Amino acid sequence: ETGVTQTPRHLVMGMTNKKSLKCEQHLGHNAMYWYKQSAKKPLELMFVYSLEERVENNSVPSRFSPECPNSSHLFLHLHTLQPEDSALYLCASSQDPLAGSGTQYFGPGTRLLVL
Amino acid sequence: QKEVEQDPGPLSVPEGAIVSLNCTYSNSAFQYFMWYRQYSRKGPELLMYTYSSGNKEDGRFTAQVDKSSKYISLFIRDSQPSDSATYLCAMSAGAGNNRKLIWGLGTSLAVNP
């Protein structure tokens, strides 16, 4: 595997379910990100991890819970989601989030539908 | 006013046309400018990266930054059907607390054979 991989690619869940999204980067990067992409909205940054430490959390509801066990893996745990949470969830990685150059590499995303 | 404005289109052009995609921004502190391309059912991929003002060329793609006008452009020469995608601009002010990328909405481009 190369680049950034995400599983599952598609997910349908009810509002009472608990599920997790998984991301893995094979680029040797130090930082990982979760983004939400919805129609007619710009990419929304949700969480940033640098060297496994969360450095940014952009007022995301607590029903989204990130986990970064090491610099190569990132999870997004989901519980009691709402229909408006249906979107494409993108994982990205970069070499150094604090340098500000912005060169991020994205996975293919998980298309989430909440019923 | 949004920090970054980008016309979502859709933009439809014939094969071989020159395509011009643009973003305007309001934060004069932005100095890193990027264009990402996103194919359907894929994540965005970095296409062009420019620091500060000026032009950058890579094959059929040219990125321009005009900081005085707060305006960035991506030109695609000899456009191909394989260029059909959504093009997103993104920018940041730099390191530390200003490192966050601010994204445009993306412009949907269709190149017709």
PDB file of C-alpha atoms in Angstrom:
ATOM      1  CA  GLU A   1       0.000   0.000   0.000  1.00  0.00           C
ATOM      2  CA  THR A   2       1.198   3.497  -0.750  1.00  0.00           C
ATOM      3  CA  GLY A   3       0.043   6.979   0.180  1.00  0.00           C
ATOM      4  CA  VAL A   4      -2.929   7.379   2.487  1.00  0.00           C
ATOM      5  CA  THR A   5      -5.539   4.639   2.780  1.00  0.00           C
ATOM      6  CA  GLN A   6      -8.961   4.791   4.404  1.00  0.00           C
ATOM      7  CA  THR A   7     -11.452   2.114   5.395  1.00  0.00           C
ATOM      8  CA  PRO A   8     -14.285   1.597   4.950  1.00  0.00           C
ATOM      9  CA  ARG A   9     -14.895   3.451   1.701  1.00  0.00           C
ATOM     10  CA  HIS A  10     -18.649   3.532   2.281  1.00  0.00           C
ATOM     11  CA  LEU A  11     -20.622   3.358   5.517  1.00  0.00           C
ATOM     12  CA  VAL A  12     -24.323   3.471   6.302  1.00  0.00           C
ATOM     13  CA  MET A  13     -25.286   3.728   9.945  1.00  0.00           C
ATOM     14  CA  GLY A  14     -28.275   4.444  12.089  1.00  0.00           C
ATOM     15  CA  MET A  15     -28.304   7.247  14.616  1.00  0.00           C
ATOM     16  CA  THR A  16     -27.832   4.840  17.524  1.00  0.00           C
ATOM     17  CA  ASN A  17     -24.914   2.907  16.013  1.00  0.00           C
ATOM     18  CA  LYS A  18     -21.245   3.134  16.927  1.00  0.00           C
ATOM     19  CA  LYS A  19     -18.696   2.803  14.162  1.00  0.00           C
ATOM     20  CA  SER A  20     -15.088   3.745  13.500  1.00  0.00           C
ATOM     21  CA  LEU A  21     -13.276   5.103  10.480  1.00  0.00           C
ATOM     22  CA  LYS A  22      -9.679   4.089   9.959  1.00  0.00           C
ATOM     23  CA  CYS A  23      -6.848   5.903   8.219  1.00  0.00           C
ATOM     24  CA  GLU A  24      -3.293   4.765   7.585  1.00  0.00           C
ATOM     25  CA  GLN A  25      -0.474   6.743   6.001  1.00  0.00           C
ATOM     26  CA  HIS A  26       2.571   5.095   4.419  1.00  0.00           C
ATOM     27  CA  LEU A  27       4.493   8.331   3.769  1.00  0.00           C
ATOM     28  CA  GLY A  28       6.470   8.645   6.999  1.00  0.00           C
ATOM     29  CA  HIS A  29       4.683  11.893   7.862  1.00  0.00           C
ATOM     30  CA  ASN A  30       4.419  13.385  11.340  1.00  0.00           C
ATOM     31  CA  ALA A  31       0.925  14.825  11.180  1.00  0.00           C
ATOM     32  CA  MET A  32      -2.530  13.512  10.356  1.00  0.00           C
ATOM     33  CA  TYR A  33      -5.841  15.272   9.825  1.00  0.00           C
ATOM     34  CA  TRP A  34      -9.555  14.569   9.658  1.00  0.00           C
ATOM     35  CA  TYR A  35     -11.664  16.694   7.322  1.00  0.00           C
ATOM     36  CA  LYS A  36     -15.393  16.724   6.555  1.00  0.00           C
ATOM     37  CA  GLN A  37     -16.458  17.448   2.985  1.00  0.00           C
ATOM     38  CA  SER A  38     -20.116  18.341   2.367  1.00  0.00           C
ATOM     39  CA  ALA A  39     -21.830  19.538  -0.778  1.00  0.00           C
ATOM     40  CA  LYS A  40     -21.664  23.291  -1.350  1.00  0.00           C
ATOM     41  CA  LYS A  41     -19.285  23.812   1.576  1.00  0.00           C
ATOM     42  CA  PRO A  42     -15.515  24.158   1.710  1.00  0.00           C
ATOM     43  CA  LEU A  43     -13.469  21.436   3.373  1.00  0.00           C
ATOM     44  CA  GLU A  44     -13.943  21.600   7.152  1.00  0.00           C
ATOM     45  CA  LEU A  45     -10.939  20.743   9.290  1.00  0.00           C
ATOM     46  CA  MET A  46     -12.027  18.618  12.242  1.00  0.00           C
ATOM     47  CA  PHE A  47      -8.878  17.408  14.013  1.00  0.00           C
ATOM     48  CA  VAL A  48      -5.118  17.637  13.667  1.00  0.00           C
ATOM     49  CA  TYR A  49      -2.606  15.322  15.284  1.00  0.00           C
ATOM     50  CA  SER A  50       1.118  15.997  15.335  1.00  0.00           C
ATOM     51  CA  LEU A  51       3.369  13.212  16.597  1.00  0.00           C
ATOM     52  CA  GLU A  52       0.294  11.503  18.044  1.00  0.00           C
ATOM     53  CA  GLU A  53      -0.712  14.545  20.063  1.00  0.00           C
ATOM     54  CA  ARG A  54      -3.904  16.406  19.207  1.00  0.00           C
ATOM     55  CA  VAL A  55      -2.951  19.964  18.319  1.00  0.00           C
ATOM     56  CA  GLU A  56      -6.223  21.220  16.921  1.00  0.00           C
ATOM     57  CA  ASN A  57      -9.883  20.534  17.509  1.00  0.00           C
ATOM     58  CA  ASN A  58     -12.187  22.848  15.633  1.00  0.00           C
ATOM     59  CA  SER A  59     -15.295  22.828  17.820  1.00  0.00           C
ATOM     60  CA  VAL A  60     -16.341  19.397  16.637  1.00  0.00           C
ATOM     61  CA  PRO A  61     -19.322  17.794  18.447  1.00  0.00           C
ATOM     62  CA  SER A  62     -18.367  15.152  20.990  1.00  0.00           C
ATOM     63  CA  ARG A  63     -20.149  12.453  18.981  1.00  0.00           C
ATOM     64  CA  PHE A  64     -16.933  12.465  16.904  1.00  0.00           C
ATOM     65  CA  SER A  65     -13.973  11.109  18.853  1.00  0.00           C
ATOM     66  CA  PRO A  66     -10.519  10.876  17.253  1.00  0.00           C
ATOM     67  CA  GLU A  67      -7.730   8.524  18.230  1.00  0.00           C
ATOM     68  CA  CYS A  68      -4.133   8.517  17.049  1.00  0.00           C
ATOM     69  CA  PRO A  69      -2.250   5.515  18.484  1.00  0.00           C
ATOM     70  CA  ASN A  70       0.891   6.220  16.422  1.00  0.00           C
ATOM     71  CA  SER A  71       2.057   8.522  13.653  1.00  0.00           C
ATOM     72  CA  SER A  72       0.838   6.150  10.929  1.00  0.00           C
ATOM     73  CA  HIS A  73      -2.685   5.448  12.114  1.00  0.00           C
ATOM     74  CA  LEU A  74      -5.690   7.632  12.806  1.00  0.00           C
ATOM     75  CA  PHE A  75      -9.200   6.673  13.792  1.00  0.00           C
ATOM     76  CA  LEU A  76     -12.470   8.562  13.982  1.00  0.00           C
ATOM     77  CA  HIS A  77     -14.953   6.964  16.365  1.00  0.00           C
ATOM     78  CA  LEU A  78     -18.576   7.774  15.642  1.00  0.00           C
ATOM     79  CA  HIS A  79     -21.567   7.450  17.967  1.00  0.00           C
ATOM     80  CA  THR A  80     -25.136   8.769  18.042  1.00  0.00           C
ATOM     81  CA  LEU A  81     -24.628  10.667  14.797  1.00  0.00           C
ATOM     82  CA  GLN A  82     -27.229  12.880  13.176  1.00  0.00           C
ATOM     83  CA  PRO A  83     -28.404  12.825   9.538  1.00  0.00           C
ATOM     84  CA  GLU A  84     -26.588  16.132   8.953  1.00  0.00           C
ATOM     85  CA  ASP A  85     -23.322  14.314   9.675  1.00  0.00           C
ATOM     86  CA  SER A  86     -23.671  12.488   6.353  1.00  0.00           C
ATOM     87  CA  ALA A  87     -20.679  13.558   4.274  1.00  0.00           C
ATOM     88  CA  LEU A  88     -17.339  12.471   2.848  1.00  0.00           C
ATOM     89  CA  TYR A  89     -14.760  12.128   5.626  1.00  0.00           C
ATOM     90  CA  LEU A  90     -11.236  12.648   4.419  1.00  0.00           C
ATOM     91  CA  CYS A  91      -8.015  11.773   6.137  1.00  0.00           C
ATOM     92  CA  ALA A  92      -4.805  13.573   5.231  1.00  0.00           C
ATOM     93  CA  SER A  93      -1.187  13.589   6.329  1.00  0.00           C
ATOM     94  CA  SER A  94       1.701  16.021   6.077  1.00  0.00           C
ATOM     95  CA  GLN A  95       5.322  16.207   7.035  1.00  0.00           C
ATOM     96  CA  ASP A  96       5.089  19.024   9.557  1.00  0.00           C
ATOM     97  CA  PRO A  97       1.804  20.740  10.446  1.00  0.00           C
ATOM     98  CA  LEU A  98       3.499  23.602  12.186  1.00  0.00           C
ATOM     99  CA  ALA A  99       5.565  24.666   9.190  1.00  0.00           C
ATOM    100  CA  GLY A 100       2.515  26.051   7.440  1.00  0.00           C
ATOM    101  CA  SER A 101       3.463  25.032   3.912  1.00  0.00           C
ATOM    102  CA  GLY A 102       0.171  23.223   3.584  1.00  0.00           C
ATOM    103  CA  THR A 103       1.309  20.267   1.516  1.00  0.00           C
ATOM    104  CA  GLN A 104      -1.183  17.651   2.622  1.00  0.00           C
ATOM    105  CA  TYR A 105      -1.779  14.252   1.087  1.00  0.00           C
ATOM    106  CA  PHE A 106      -5.300  12.886   1.160  1.00  0.00           C
ATOM    107  CA  GLY A 107      -6.869   9.470   1.286  1.00  0.00           C
ATOM    108  CA  PRO A 108      -9.855   8.531  -0.889  1.00  0.00           C
ATOM    109  CA  GLY A 109     -12.343   9.265   1.877  1.00  0.00           C
ATOM    110  CA  THR A 110     -15.174   7.409   3.582  1.00  0.00           C
ATOM    111  CA  ARG A 111     -18.638   8.229   2.251  1.00  0.00           C
ATOM    112  CA  LEU A 112     -20.884   8.217   5.337  1.00  0.00           C
ATOM    113  CA  LEU A 113     -24.657   8.115   5.298  1.00  0.00           C
ATOM    114  CA  VAL A 114     -26.537   8.477   8.577  1.00  0.00           C
ATOM    115  CA  LEU A 115     -30.151   7.315   8.502  1.00  0.00           C
TER     116      LEU A 115
ATOM    117  CA  GLN B   1     -17.265  37.944   3.716  1.00  0.00           C
ATOM    118  CA  LYS B   2     -15.671  34.520   3.235  1.00  0.00           C
ATOM    119  CA  GLU B   3     -11.908  34.381   3.557  1.00  0.00           C
ATOM    120  CA  VAL B   4     -11.633  32.552   0.228  1.00  0.00           C
ATOM    121  CA  GLU B   5     -14.086  32.888  -2.655  1.00  0.00           C
ATOM    122  CA  GLN B   6     -14.229  30.404  -5.509  1.00  0.00           C
ATOM    123  CA  ASP B   7     -16.944  30.067  -8.137  1.00  0.00           C
ATOM    124  CA  PRO B   8     -18.216  26.471  -7.931  1.00  0.00           C
ATOM    125  CA  GLY B   9     -19.212  26.409 -11.622  1.00  0.00           C
ATOM    126  CA  PRO B  10     -19.809  24.009 -13.268  1.00  0.00           C
ATOM    127  CA  LEU B  11     -17.453  24.990 -16.063  1.00  0.00           C
ATOM    128  CA  SER B  12     -17.723  23.103 -19.351  1.00  0.00           C
ATOM    129  CA  VAL B  13     -15.146  23.502 -22.142  1.00  0.00           C
ATOM    130  CA  PRO B  14     -14.245  21.671 -25.356  1.00  0.00           C
ATOM    131  CA  GLU B  15     -11.100  19.567 -25.509  1.00  0.00           C
ATOM    132  CA  GLY B  16      -8.041  21.667 -26.315  1.00  0.00           C
ATOM    133  CA  ALA B  17      -9.397  24.863 -24.717  1.00  0.00           C
ATOM    134  CA  ILE B  18      -7.436  26.994 -22.281  1.00  0.00           C
ATOM    135  CA  VAL B  19      -9.076  26.868 -18.873  1.00  0.00           C
ATOM    136  CA  SER B  20      -8.799  29.621 -16.288  1.00  0.00           C
ATOM    137  CA  LEU B  21      -9.770  28.904 -12.685  1.00  0.00           C
ATOM    138  CA  ASN B  22      -9.655  31.598 -10.023  1.00  0.00           C
ATOM    139  CA  CYS B  23      -9.913  32.334  -6.336  1.00  0.00           C
ATOM    140  CA  THR B  24     -10.004  35.605  -4.459  1.00  0.00           C
ATOM    141  CA  TYR B  25      -9.173  36.054  -0.807  1.00  0.00           C
ATOM    142  CA  SER B  26      -9.418  38.694   1.860  1.00  0.00           C
ATOM    143  CA  ASN B  27      -6.569  37.898   4.289  1.00  0.00           C
ATOM    144  CA  SER B  28      -3.448  39.763   3.214  1.00  0.00           C
ATOM    145  CA  ALA B  29      -1.365  37.524   5.497  1.00  0.00           C
ATOM    146  CA  PHE B  30      -1.795  34.497   3.211  1.00  0.00           C
ATOM    147  CA  GLN B  31       1.484  33.536   1.605  1.00  0.00           C
ATOM    148  CA  TYR B  32       1.171  29.832   0.764  1.00  0.00           C
ATOM    149  CA  PHE B  33      -1.167  29.053  -2.128  1.00  0.00           C
ATOM    150  CA  MET B  34      -2.166  25.650  -3.397  1.00  0.00           C
ATOM    151  CA  TRP B  35      -4.338  24.082  -6.058  1.00  0.00           C
ATOM    152  CA  TYR B  36      -5.721  20.626  -5.462  1.00  0.00           C
ATOM    153  CA  ARG B  37      -7.508  18.428  -7.993  1.00  0.00           C
ATOM    154  CA  GLN B  38     -10.247  16.067  -6.875  1.00  0.00           C
ATOM    155  CA  TYR B  39     -11.625  13.383  -9.145  1.00  0.00           C
ATOM    156  CA  SER B  40     -15.036  11.904  -8.465  1.00  0.00           C
ATOM    157  CA  ARG B  41     -14.962   9.435  -5.544  1.00  0.00           C
ATOM    158  CA  LYS B  42     -11.342  10.301  -4.732  1.00  0.00           C
ATOM    159  CA  GLY B  43      -9.584  12.529  -2.233  1.00  0.00           C
ATOM    160  CA  PRO B  44      -7.946  15.825  -3.285  1.00  0.00           C
ATOM    161  CA  GLU B  45      -4.416  15.608  -4.692  1.00  0.00           C
ATOM    162  CA  LEU B  46      -1.935  18.468  -4.675  1.00  0.00           C
ATOM    163  CA  LEU B  47      -1.511  19.894  -8.156  1.00  0.00           C
ATOM    164  CA  MET B  48       0.400  23.154  -7.729  1.00  0.00           C
ATOM    165  CA  TYR B  49       2.057  24.923  -4.814  1.00  0.00           C
ATOM    166  CA  THR B  50       3.225  28.541  -4.802  1.00  0.00           C
ATOM    167  CA  TYR B  51       4.860  30.611  -2.111  1.00  0.00           C
ATOM    168  CA  SER B  52       4.165  34.347  -2.166  1.00  0.00           C
ATOM    169  CA  SER B  53       3.638  36.079  -5.511  1.00  0.00           C
ATOM    170  CA  GLY B  54       4.552  35.093  -9.034  1.00  0.00           C
ATOM    171  CA  ASN B  55       4.018  32.312 -11.526  1.00  0.00           C
ATOM    172  CA  LYS B  56       4.795  28.644 -11.455  1.00  0.00           C
ATOM    173  CA  GLU B  57       4.556  26.324 -14.436  1.00  0.00           C
ATOM    174  CA  ASP B  58       4.342  22.535 -14.538  1.00  0.00           C
ATOM    175  CA  GLY B  59       3.616  21.015 -17.911  1.00  0.00           C
ATOM    176  CA  ARG B  60       0.205  22.196 -19.087  1.00  0.00           C
ATOM    177  CA  PHE B  61      -0.544  23.855 -15.727  1.00  0.00           C
ATOM    178  CA  THR B  62       0.394  27.383 -14.650  1.00  0.00           C
ATOM    179  CA  ALA B  63      -0.364  28.858 -11.238  1.00  0.00           C
ATOM    180  CA  GLN B  64      -0.343  32.629 -10.753  1.00  0.00           C
ATOM    181  CA  VAL B  65      -0.515  34.620  -7.536  1.00  0.00           C
ATOM    182  CA  ASP B  66      -1.245  38.340  -7.468  1.00  0.00           C
ATOM    183  CA  LYS B  67      -1.002  39.389  -3.830  1.00  0.00           C
ATOM    184  CA  SER B  68      -1.722  43.034  -4.592  1.00  0.00           C
ATOM    185  CA  SER B  69      -5.138  42.041  -5.936  1.00  0.00           C
ATOM    186  CA  LYS B  70      -5.553  39.086  -3.565  1.00  0.00           C
ATOM    187  CA  TYR B  71      -6.231  36.880  -6.560  1.00  0.00           C
ATOM    188  CA  ILE B  72      -4.864  33.499  -7.603  1.00  0.00           C
ATOM    189  CA  SER B  73      -5.350  31.623 -10.862  1.00  0.00           C
ATOM    190  CA  LEU B  74      -4.761  28.201 -12.339  1.00  0.00           C
ATOM    191  CA  PHE B  75      -4.449  27.926 -16.113  1.00  0.00           C
ATOM    192  CA  ILE B  76      -4.734  24.636 -17.957  1.00  0.00           C
ATOM    193  CA  ARG B  77      -3.482  24.631 -21.549  1.00  0.00           C
ATOM    194  CA  ASP B  78      -4.629  22.125 -24.163  1.00  0.00           C
ATOM    195  CA  SER B  79      -7.244  20.778 -21.786  1.00  0.00           C
ATOM    196  CA  GLN B  80      -8.002  17.053 -21.940  1.00  0.00           C
ATOM    197  CA  PRO B  81     -11.062  15.020 -20.895  1.00  0.00           C
ATOM    198  CA  SER B  82      -8.853  13.558 -18.149  1.00  0.00           C
ATOM    199  CA  ASP B  83      -8.696  17.078 -16.635  1.00  0.00           C
ATOM    200  CA  SER B  84     -12.400  16.798 -15.775  1.00  0.00           C
ATOM    201  CA  ALA B  85     -12.468  17.121 -11.996  1.00  0.00           C
ATOM    202  CA  THR B  86     -13.111  19.570  -9.192  1.00  0.00           C
ATOM    203  CA  TYR B  87     -10.300  22.054  -8.584  1.00  0.00           C
ATOM    204  CA  LEU B  88      -9.910  23.422  -5.076  1.00  0.00           C
ATOM    205  CA  CYS B  89      -7.789  26.359  -4.049  1.00  0.00           C
ATOM    206  CA  ALA B  90      -6.319  26.475  -0.558  1.00  0.00           C
ATOM    207  CA  MET B  91      -4.085  28.930   1.236  1.00  0.00           C
ATOM    208  CA  SER B  92      -2.495  29.654   4.572  1.00  0.00           C
ATOM    209  CA  ALA B  93      -0.681  32.447   6.339  1.00  0.00           C
ATOM    210  CA  GLY B  94       2.248  30.262   7.386  1.00  0.00           C
ATOM    211  CA  ALA B  95       3.574  28.726  10.535  1.00  0.00           C
ATOM    212  CA  GLY B  96       2.302  28.533  14.075  1.00  0.00           C
ATOM    213  CA  ASN B  97      -1.238  29.694  14.731  1.00  0.00           C
ATOM    214  CA  ASN B  98      -1.600  30.850  11.122  1.00  0.00           C
ATOM    215  CA  ARG B  99      -0.794  27.489   9.599  1.00  0.00           C
ATOM    216  CA  LYS B 100      -4.402  26.387   9.055  1.00  0.00           C
ATOM    217  CA  LEU B 101      -5.366  25.844   5.432  1.00  0.00           C
ATOM    218  CA  ILE B 102      -8.369  27.860   4.266  1.00  0.00           C
ATOM    219  CA  TRP B 103     -10.210  26.239   1.371  1.00  0.00           C
ATOM    220  CA  GLY B 104     -12.328  27.454  -1.502  1.00  0.00           C
ATOM    221  CA  LEU B 105     -15.551  25.674  -2.465  1.00  0.00           C
ATOM    222  CA  GLY B 106     -13.954  24.073  -5.509  1.00  0.00           C
ATOM    223  CA  THR B 107     -14.786  24.579  -9.202  1.00  0.00           C
ATOM    224  CA  SER B 108     -16.232  21.647 -11.122  1.00  0.00           C
ATOM    225  CA  LEU B 109     -14.665  21.378 -14.590  1.00  0.00           C
ATOM    226  CA  ALA B 110     -15.848  19.204 -17.473  1.00  0.00           C
ATOM    227  CA  VAL B 111     -13.687  18.928 -20.600  1.00  0.00           C
ATOM    228  CA  ASN B 112     -15.743  17.552 -23.459  1.00  0.00           C
ATOM    229  CA  PRO B 113     -14.138  15.443 -26.230  1.00  0.00           C
TER     230      PRO B 113
END
